[in-house]
């Protein structure tokens, strides 16, 4: 695997070439850097241009995550309470949306509130959602279920979110404004 490191106005960005179709960007707060994965044969100039366009996004996410990584421990009782709430919301929204997740996993995640593996229908939720308003948990559940309809974050996905949860942008702002990384 071929790699390089960029400095984008003080932001360290590690680049890795991979067998993928699109350029992907990730914030890695543990390392204090960003990671950009790039399809083979992508010109370096295109990667640099992409990174400079995303500088503001990287800076916001790195600043939001720095210093906010200490959370109270989550106990079994809290996890069980969250699991029950997830299953309650999942049952409600799967019926409304006409989709079904094959499984729900709760785990501590460093950089995401949730994720969905579309091919298997499995959804993972960050246990730190315990510390957020309940409407934010519901938002993340609907967000991940929408990925079973539209895998990417394109306009169709946003339309799906608006159809099922008209106030999703407000909930997203509330979630990102909480004392967690997003």
PDB file of C-alpha atoms in Angstrom:
ATOM      1  CA  UNK A   1       0.000   0.000   0.000  1.00  0.00           C
ATOM      2  CA  UNK A   2       1.461   3.310  -1.115  1.00  0.00           C
ATOM      3  CA  UNK A   3       1.083   6.262   1.265  1.00  0.00           C
ATOM      4  CA  UNK A   4       2.146   9.863   1.821  1.00  0.00           C
ATOM      5  CA  UNK A   5       1.662  12.618   4.397  1.00  0.00           C
ATOM      6  CA  UNK A   6       0.357  16.126   3.653  1.00  0.00           C
ATOM      7  CA  UNK A   7       0.386  19.261   5.766  1.00  0.00           C
ATOM      8  CA  UNK A   8      -2.745  21.300   5.047  1.00  0.00           C
ATOM      9  CA  UNK A   9      -2.138  24.568   6.942  1.00  0.00           C
ATOM     10  CA  UNK A  10      -1.049  22.680  10.053  1.00  0.00           C
ATOM     11  CA  UNK A  11      -3.404  19.710   9.688  1.00  0.00           C
ATOM     12  CA  UNK A  12      -1.534  16.440   9.261  1.00  0.00           C
ATOM     13  CA  UNK A  13      -3.231  14.246   6.651  1.00  0.00           C
ATOM     14  CA  UNK A  14      -2.096  10.699   5.914  1.00  0.00           C
ATOM     15  CA  UNK A  15      -2.932   9.500   2.395  1.00  0.00           C
ATOM     16  CA  UNK A  16      -3.272   5.833   1.485  1.00  0.00           C
ATOM     17  CA  UNK A  17      -3.909   4.433  -1.986  1.00  0.00           C
ATOM     18  CA  UNK A  18      -6.455   1.617  -1.954  1.00  0.00           C
ATOM     19  CA  UNK A  19      -8.637  -0.433  -4.300  1.00  0.00           C
ATOM     20  CA  UNK A  20     -11.651   1.852  -3.969  1.00  0.00           C
ATOM     21  CA  UNK A  21     -13.766   3.977  -6.313  1.00  0.00           C
ATOM     22  CA  UNK A  22     -13.929   7.326  -4.473  1.00  0.00           C
ATOM     23  CA  UNK A  23     -11.732   9.564  -2.359  1.00  0.00           C
ATOM     24  CA  UNK A  24     -12.727   9.163   1.313  1.00  0.00           C
ATOM     25  CA  UNK A  25     -11.786  11.414   4.217  1.00  0.00           C
ATOM     26  CA  UNK A  26     -11.738  10.439   7.902  1.00  0.00           C
ATOM     27  CA  UNK A  27     -10.799  12.329  11.051  1.00  0.00           C
ATOM     28  CA  UNK A  28      -8.541  10.371  13.394  1.00  0.00           C
ATOM     29  CA  UNK A  29      -8.600  12.271  16.697  1.00  0.00           C
ATOM     30  CA  UNK A  30      -6.530   9.637  18.520  1.00  0.00           C
ATOM     31  CA  UNK A  31      -3.638  10.345  16.136  1.00  0.00           C
ATOM     32  CA  UNK A  32      -4.432  14.055  15.806  1.00  0.00           C
ATOM     33  CA  UNK A  33      -4.644  13.738  12.053  1.00  0.00           C
ATOM     34  CA  UNK A  34      -6.943  13.021   9.145  1.00  0.00           C
ATOM     35  CA  UNK A  35      -6.788  10.038   6.794  1.00  0.00           C
ATOM     36  CA  UNK A  36      -7.612  10.283   3.114  1.00  0.00           C
ATOM     37  CA  UNK A  37      -8.017   7.048   1.163  1.00  0.00           C
ATOM     38  CA  UNK A  38      -7.546   7.404  -2.569  1.00  0.00           C
ATOM     39  CA  UNK A  39      -8.164   5.159  -5.596  1.00  0.00           C
ATOM     40  CA  UNK A  40      -4.998   3.991  -7.333  1.00  0.00           C
ATOM     41  CA  UNK A  41      -3.914   6.242 -10.229  1.00  0.00           C
ATOM     42  CA  UNK A  42      -5.514   9.364  -8.721  1.00  0.00           C
ATOM     43  CA  UNK A  43      -3.182  12.296  -9.463  1.00  0.00           C
ATOM     44  CA  UNK A  44      -1.541  13.779  -6.357  1.00  0.00           C
ATOM     45  CA  UNK A  45      -2.663  17.275  -7.452  1.00  0.00           C
ATOM     46  CA  UNK A  46      -6.310  16.145  -7.352  1.00  0.00           C
ATOM     47  CA  UNK A  47      -5.830  14.803  -3.821  1.00  0.00           C
ATOM     48  CA  UNK A  48      -4.222  18.075  -2.693  1.00  0.00           C
ATOM     49  CA  UNK A  49      -7.037  20.129  -4.241  1.00  0.00           C
ATOM     50  CA  UNK A  50      -9.611  17.894  -2.501  1.00  0.00           C
ATOM     51  CA  UNK A  51      -7.835  18.321   0.853  1.00  0.00           C
ATOM     52  CA  UNK A  52      -7.656  22.109   0.584  1.00  0.00           C
ATOM     53  CA  UNK A  53     -11.378  22.174  -0.239  1.00  0.00           C
ATOM     54  CA  UNK A  54     -12.064  20.072   2.879  1.00  0.00           C
ATOM     55  CA  UNK A  55      -9.700  21.994   5.172  1.00  0.00           C
ATOM     56  CA  UNK A  56     -12.516  23.724   7.082  1.00  0.00           C
ATOM     57  CA  UNK A  57     -14.362  20.450   7.588  1.00  0.00           C
ATOM     58  CA  UNK A  58     -11.217  18.701   8.873  1.00  0.00           C
ATOM     59  CA  UNK A  59     -10.365  21.575  11.206  1.00  0.00           C
ATOM     60  CA  UNK A  60     -13.908  21.700  12.672  1.00  0.00           C
ATOM     61  CA  UNK A  61     -13.969  17.954  13.297  1.00  0.00           C
ATOM     62  CA  UNK A  62     -10.490  17.804  14.778  1.00  0.00           C
ATOM     63  CA  UNK A  63     -11.228  20.762  17.072  1.00  0.00           C
ATOM     64  CA  UNK A  64     -14.565  19.281  18.117  1.00  0.00           C
ATOM     65  CA  UNK A  65     -12.948  15.985  19.045  1.00  0.00           C
ATOM     66  CA  UNK A  66      -9.856  17.352  20.772  1.00  0.00           C
ATOM     67  CA  UNK A  67     -10.198  17.397  24.516  1.00  0.00           C
ATOM     68  CA  UNK A  68     -13.649  15.775  24.457  1.00  0.00           C
ATOM     69  CA  UNK A  69     -12.618  12.146  24.550  1.00  0.00           C
ATOM     70  CA  UNK A  70     -13.064  11.572  28.277  1.00  0.00           C
ATOM     71  CA  UNK A  71     -16.490  10.178  29.069  1.00  0.00           C
ATOM     72  CA  UNK A  72     -17.912   8.653  32.185  1.00  0.00           C
ATOM     73  CA  UNK A  73     -17.856   4.867  32.122  1.00  0.00           C
ATOM     74  CA  UNK A  74     -21.026   3.239  30.825  1.00  0.00           C
ATOM     75  CA  UNK A  75     -22.407   0.461  33.024  1.00  0.00           C
ATOM     76  CA  UNK A  76     -24.533  -2.566  32.124  1.00  0.00           C
ATOM     77  CA  UNK A  77     -27.697  -0.961  33.410  1.00  0.00           C
ATOM     78  CA  UNK A  78     -27.233   2.058  31.121  1.00  0.00           C
ATOM     79  CA  UNK A  79     -26.458  -0.211  28.155  1.00  0.00           C
ATOM     80  CA  UNK A  80     -29.562  -2.294  28.827  1.00  0.00           C
ATOM     81  CA  UNK A  81     -31.703   0.830  29.111  1.00  0.00           C
ATOM     82  CA  UNK A  82     -30.265   2.092  25.812  1.00  0.00           C
ATOM     83  CA  UNK A  83     -30.795  -1.308  24.144  1.00  0.00           C
ATOM     84  CA  UNK A  84     -34.472  -1.266  25.153  1.00  0.00           C
ATOM     85  CA  UNK A  85     -34.892   2.275  23.819  1.00  0.00           C
ATOM     86  CA  UNK A  86     -33.124   1.314  20.544  1.00  0.00           C
ATOM     87  CA  UNK A  87     -35.400  -1.692  20.058  1.00  0.00           C
ATOM     88  CA  UNK A  88     -38.457   0.459  20.812  1.00  0.00           C
ATOM     89  CA  UNK A  89     -37.433   3.097  18.237  1.00  0.00           C
ATOM     90  CA  UNK A  90     -36.295   0.464  15.733  1.00  0.00           C
ATOM     91  CA  UNK A  91     -39.654  -1.299  15.901  1.00  0.00           C
ATOM     92  CA  UNK A  92     -41.472   1.989  15.387  1.00  0.00           C
ATOM     93  CA  UNK A  93     -39.316   3.301  12.525  1.00  0.00           C
ATOM     94  CA  UNK A  94     -38.820   0.018  10.653  1.00  0.00           C
ATOM     95  CA  UNK A  95     -42.604  -0.229  10.271  1.00  0.00           C
ATOM     96  CA  UNK A  96     -42.947   3.403   9.186  1.00  0.00           C
ATOM     97  CA  UNK A  97     -40.023   3.218   6.724  1.00  0.00           C
ATOM     98  CA  UNK A  98     -40.647  -0.279   5.398  1.00  0.00           C
ATOM     99  CA  UNK A  99     -37.116  -1.494   6.143  1.00  0.00           C
ATOM    100  CA  UNK A 100     -35.625  -3.964   8.611  1.00  0.00           C
ATOM    101  CA  UNK A 101     -32.199  -4.059  10.212  1.00  0.00           C
ATOM    102  CA  UNK A 102     -30.935  -7.598  10.720  1.00  0.00           C
ATOM    103  CA  UNK A 103     -29.209  -6.641  13.957  1.00  0.00           C
ATOM    104  CA  UNK A 104     -28.375  -3.799  16.326  1.00  0.00           C
ATOM    105  CA  UNK A 105     -25.016  -3.586  18.099  1.00  0.00           C
ATOM    106  CA  UNK A 106     -24.112  -1.090  20.810  1.00  0.00           C
ATOM    107  CA  UNK A 107     -20.420  -0.280  21.190  1.00  0.00           C
ATOM    108  CA  UNK A 108     -18.067   2.515  22.076  1.00  0.00           C
ATOM    109  CA  UNK A 109     -16.962   4.184  18.854  1.00  0.00           C
ATOM    110  CA  UNK A 110     -14.382   6.948  18.638  1.00  0.00           C
ATOM    111  CA  UNK A 111     -15.458   8.823  15.511  1.00  0.00           C
ATOM    112  CA  UNK A 112     -19.069   7.963  14.669  1.00  0.00           C
ATOM    113  CA  UNK A 113     -22.490   8.020  16.268  1.00  0.00           C
ATOM    114  CA  UNK A 114     -23.600   5.078  14.168  1.00  0.00           C
ATOM    115  CA  UNK A 115     -22.837   2.992  11.120  1.00  0.00           C
ATOM    116  CA  UNK A 116     -24.729   0.679   8.808  1.00  0.00           C
ATOM    117  CA  UNK A 117     -23.429  -2.227   6.768  1.00  0.00           C
ATOM    118  CA  UNK A 118     -25.958  -2.135   3.949  1.00  0.00           C
ATOM    119  CA  UNK A 119     -24.991  -5.541   2.530  1.00  0.00           C
ATOM    120  CA  UNK A 120     -25.845  -7.312   5.796  1.00  0.00           C
ATOM    121  CA  UNK A 121     -28.390  -4.893   7.231  1.00  0.00           C
ATOM    122  CA  UNK A 122     -26.476  -4.641  10.512  1.00  0.00           C
ATOM    123  CA  UNK A 123     -26.456  -1.334  12.375  1.00  0.00           C
ATOM    124  CA  UNK A 124     -24.022  -0.249  15.095  1.00  0.00           C
ATOM    125  CA  UNK A 125     -24.707   2.589  17.517  1.00  0.00           C
ATOM    126  CA  UNK A 126     -22.262   4.435  19.727  1.00  0.00           C
ATOM    127  CA  UNK A 127     -22.886   3.826  23.436  1.00  0.00           C
ATOM    128  CA  UNK A 128     -22.001   7.491  24.083  1.00  0.00           C
ATOM    129  CA  UNK A 129     -25.467   8.308  22.732  1.00  0.00           C
ATOM    130  CA  UNK A 130     -26.516   7.482  26.314  1.00  0.00           C
ATOM    131  CA  UNK A 131     -25.246  10.954  27.248  1.00  0.00           C
ATOM    132  CA  UNK A 132     -27.238  12.748  24.517  1.00  0.00           C
ATOM    133  CA  UNK A 133     -30.874  13.835  24.436  1.00  0.00           C
ATOM    134  CA  UNK A 134     -33.177  10.955  23.498  1.00  0.00           C
ATOM    135  CA  UNK A 135     -34.318  12.748  20.330  1.00  0.00           C
ATOM    136  CA  UNK A 136     -30.703  12.512  19.123  1.00  0.00           C
ATOM    137  CA  UNK A 137     -30.697   8.727  19.606  1.00  0.00           C
ATOM    138  CA  UNK A 138     -33.909   8.549  17.586  1.00  0.00           C
ATOM    139  CA  UNK A 139     -32.297  10.728  14.869  1.00  0.00           C
ATOM    140  CA  UNK A 140     -29.273   8.408  14.587  1.00  0.00           C
ATOM    141  CA  UNK A 141     -31.537   5.354  14.362  1.00  0.00           C
ATOM    142  CA  UNK A 142     -33.567   6.907  11.527  1.00  0.00           C
ATOM    143  CA  UNK A 143     -30.337   8.070   9.840  1.00  0.00           C
ATOM    144  CA  UNK A 144     -28.905   4.541   9.838  1.00  0.00           C
ATOM    145  CA  UNK A 145     -32.201   2.998   8.708  1.00  0.00           C
ATOM    146  CA  UNK A 146     -32.272   5.476   5.797  1.00  0.00           C
ATOM    147  CA  UNK A 147     -28.986   3.918   4.656  1.00  0.00           C
ATOM    148  CA  UNK A 148     -30.920   0.699   4.019  1.00  0.00           C
ATOM    149  CA  UNK A 149     -32.882   2.739   1.449  1.00  0.00           C
ATOM    150  CA  UNK A 150     -29.995   4.898   0.146  1.00  0.00           C
ATOM    151  CA  UNK A 151     -26.418   3.893   1.097  1.00  0.00           C
ATOM    152  CA  UNK A 152     -24.714   7.234   0.389  1.00  0.00           C
ATOM    153  CA  UNK A 153     -25.285  10.727   1.825  1.00  0.00           C
ATOM    154  CA  UNK A 154     -26.563  12.126  -1.479  1.00  0.00           C
ATOM    155  CA  UNK A 155     -29.679  14.219  -2.159  1.00  0.00           C
ATOM    156  CA  UNK A 156     -31.871  11.111  -2.262  1.00  0.00           C
ATOM    157  CA  UNK A 157     -30.671  10.235   1.244  1.00  0.00           C
ATOM    158  CA  UNK A 158     -31.425  13.756   2.504  1.00  0.00           C
ATOM    159  CA  UNK A 159     -34.878  13.584   0.919  1.00  0.00           C
ATOM    160  CA  UNK A 160     -35.454  10.265   2.678  1.00  0.00           C
ATOM    161  CA  UNK A 161     -34.463  11.828   6.005  1.00  0.00           C
ATOM    162  CA  UNK A 162     -36.779  14.793   5.398  1.00  0.00           C
ATOM    163  CA  UNK A 163     -39.666  12.508   4.423  1.00  0.00           C
ATOM    164  CA  UNK A 164     -39.465  10.425   7.589  1.00  0.00           C
ATOM    165  CA  UNK A 165     -38.089  12.984  10.071  1.00  0.00           C
ATOM    166  CA  UNK A 166     -38.753  16.558   8.917  1.00  0.00           C
ATOM    167  CA  UNK A 167     -36.808  18.055  11.872  1.00  0.00           C
ATOM    168  CA  UNK A 168     -33.711  15.888  11.292  1.00  0.00           C
ATOM    169  CA  UNK A 169     -31.404  18.881  10.649  1.00  0.00           C
ATOM    170  CA  UNK A 170     -32.344  20.409  13.991  1.00  0.00           C
ATOM    171  CA  UNK A 171     -31.734  17.083  15.754  1.00  0.00           C
ATOM    172  CA  UNK A 172     -28.397  16.707  13.967  1.00  0.00           C
ATOM    173  CA  UNK A 173     -27.339  20.198  15.128  1.00  0.00           C
ATOM    174  CA  UNK A 174     -28.323  19.314  18.681  1.00  0.00           C
ATOM    175  CA  UNK A 175     -26.339  16.076  18.489  1.00  0.00           C
ATOM    176  CA  UNK A 176     -23.256  17.810  17.066  1.00  0.00           C
ATOM    177  CA  UNK A 177     -23.587  20.569  19.642  1.00  0.00           C
ATOM    178  CA  UNK A 178     -23.490  18.126  22.541  1.00  0.00           C
ATOM    179  CA  UNK A 179     -20.245  17.454  24.338  1.00  0.00           C
ATOM    180  CA  UNK A 180     -19.366  14.511  22.153  1.00  0.00           C
ATOM    181  CA  UNK A 181     -17.451  14.135  18.923  1.00  0.00           C
ATOM    182  CA  UNK A 182     -19.510  13.442  15.853  1.00  0.00           C
TER     183      UNK A 182
END
